[in-house]
Tab-separated table of C-alpha atoms in Angstrom:
chain	number	residue	atom	x	y	z
A	1	GLY	CA	44.497	144.695	105.425
A	2	TYR	CA	47.370	147.220	106.002
A	3	PRO	CA	48.457	150.030	103.284
A	4	GLY	CA	51.013	150.545	102.166
A	5	LYS	CA	52.648	149.656	98.406
A	6	PHE	CA	56.205	148.482	99.735
A	7	TYR	CA	56.632	145.600	101.955
A	8	CYS	CA	59.015	146.863	104.343
A	9	PRO	CA	57.335	149.793	105.768
A	10	ARG	CA	54.334	147.897	105.138
A	11	MET	CA	55.363	145.082	107.369
A	12	ALA	CA	57.276	147.722	109.686
A	13	THR	CA	53.404	148.730	110.356
A	14	MET	CA	52.423	146.113	111.274
A	15	ASN	CA	55.078	146.023	114.211
A	16	LYS	CA	52.827	148.531	117.015
A	17	PRO	CA	49.311	147.002	116.435
A	18	THR	CA	51.191	143.500	117.044
A	19	TYR	CA	53.119	145.031	120.353
A	20	ALA	CA	50.014	146.112	121.086
A	21	ALA	CA	48.400	142.710	120.704
A	22	ILE	CA	50.543	140.538	122.680
A	23	THR	CA	50.731	143.388	125.568
A	24	SER	CA	46.973	143.434	125.961
A	25	HIS	CA	46.380	139.726	124.845
A	26	SER	CA	49.633	137.216	126.386
A	27	PRO	CA	51.481	140.257	128.820
A	28	LYS	CA	52.997	136.663	130.753
A	29	LYS	CA	53.135	133.952	128.270
A	30	PRO	CA	55.569	133.294	125.117
A	31	VAL	CA	54.341	135.023	121.250
A	32	LEU	CA	55.275	133.528	117.844
A	33	VAL	CA	55.011	136.277	115.982
A	34	PHE	CA	55.350	135.518	112.307
A	35	VAL	CA	57.403	136.991	109.346
A	36	SER	CA	58.521	136.525	106.042
A	37	SER	CA	62.020	136.791	105.964
A	38	ARG	CA	65.032	136.342	108.118
A	39	ARG	CA	65.022	140.521	107.616
A	40	GLN	CA	62.019	141.202	108.468
A	41	THR	CA	62.460	138.792	111.622
A	42	ARG	CA	65.190	140.816	113.554
A	43	LEU	CA	63.169	144.097	111.818
A	44	THR	CA	60.288	142.952	114.444
A	45	ALA	CA	62.313	141.621	117.251
A	46	LEU	CA	63.941	145.072	117.195
A	47	ASP	CA	60.378	146.946	117.071
A	48	LEU	CA	58.851	145.604	119.709
A	49	ILE	CA	62.525	145.970	122.019
A	50	ALA	CA	61.677	149.963	120.839
A	51	TYR	CA	58.006	149.533	121.600
A	52	ALA	CA	59.002	148.279	125.576
A	53	ALA	CA	61.272	150.001	125.573
A	54	ALA	CA	59.356	153.227	125.095
A	55	ASP	CA	56.502	152.194	127.848
A	56	GLU	CA	60.102	152.014	129.789
A	57	ARG	CA	59.237	147.983	130.348
A	58	PRO	CA	62.032	146.558	127.979
A	59	ASP	CA	62.577	143.552	129.359
A	60	GLN	CA	58.337	142.818	130.265
A	61	TRP	CA	59.462	139.685	127.914
A	62	LEU	CA	62.924	138.250	130.016
A	63	HIS	CA	61.966	135.640	132.407
A	64	ILE	CA	65.187	133.946	133.711
A	65	PRO	CA	67.357	135.515	136.590
A	66	GLU	CA	70.954	137.675	135.275
A	67	VAL	CA	72.784	135.171	136.116
A	68	ASP	CA	71.689	132.490	133.850
A	69	LEU	CA	71.088	134.902	131.027
A	70	GLN	CA	74.540	135.565	131.103
A	71	ASP	CA	75.026	131.895	130.884
A	72	VAL	CA	72.661	131.372	127.745
A	73	LEU	CA	73.980	134.947	125.466
A	74	ALA	CA	77.979	133.198	126.228
A	75	LYS	CA	76.304	130.556	124.023
A	76	VAL	CA	74.413	132.026	121.379
A	77	LYS	CA	76.747	132.892	118.190
A	78	ASP	CA	74.415	135.590	116.467
A	79	PRO	CA	75.058	138.867	117.889
A	80	ASN	CA	72.196	139.530	116.527
A	81	LEU	CA	69.829	136.924	118.220
A	82	ARG	CA	71.789	137.839	121.104
A	83	HIS	CA	71.202	141.049	121.585
A	84	THR	CA	67.589	140.583	121.246
A	85	LEU	CA	67.505	137.724	123.828
A	86	SER	CA	68.434	140.059	126.200
A	87	PHE	CA	65.584	141.807	125.492
A	88	GLY	CA	63.647	138.286	126.338
A	89	ILE	CA	62.691	137.934	122.610
A	90	GLY	CA	64.493	135.014	120.231
A	91	MET	CA	64.930	134.894	116.728
A	92	HIS	CA	64.158	131.546	114.558
A	93	HIS	CA	65.113	131.683	110.861
A	94	ALA	CA	67.459	129.142	108.661
A	95	GLY	CA	69.920	132.192	108.807
A	96	LEU	CA	70.950	131.193	112.595
A	97	THR	CA	73.762	127.795	113.153
A	98	GLU	CA	71.526	124.662	114.925
A	99	THR	CA	72.505	125.152	118.953
A	100	ASP	CA	71.495	128.885	118.607
A	101	ARG	CA	67.815	127.588	116.632
A	102	THR	CA	67.563	124.700	119.747
A	103	LEU	CA	68.707	127.014	122.437
A	104	VAL	CA	65.998	129.198	121.424
A	105	GLU	CA	63.739	126.555	120.868
A	106	GLU	CA	64.126	125.829	124.639
A	107	LEU	CA	63.725	129.358	126.561
A	108	PHE	CA	60.474	129.457	124.287
A	109	CYS	CA	59.192	126.027	125.049
A	110	ASN	CA	60.504	126.733	129.494
A	111	GLN	CA	58.541	130.150	129.282
A	112	LYS	CA	62.213	131.581	130.179
A	113	ILE	CA	61.111	134.565	126.913
């Protein structure tokens, strides 16, 4: 377990080990990271982007040509999802529109993110 009385700080302490595990065990293949809330989904995605940027590899999980990426991003309704997708990180939760969720599913299944 992870120490800490409060939920958000405890979850934040898990993001760096999560990033390390992804880069170590699945650097080229898609990965699912489960968290317990919509808010935590966004925060975890942003932390993973920050860790990747600190490693000077912010787009390491993006496997789609820039021109195609721009077409995809133009279809996305949620601004947070649009931001994370530009780094190859998708989010999937009930607060997204059906079209955004389907788009993330397709990108993940096709190993684009």
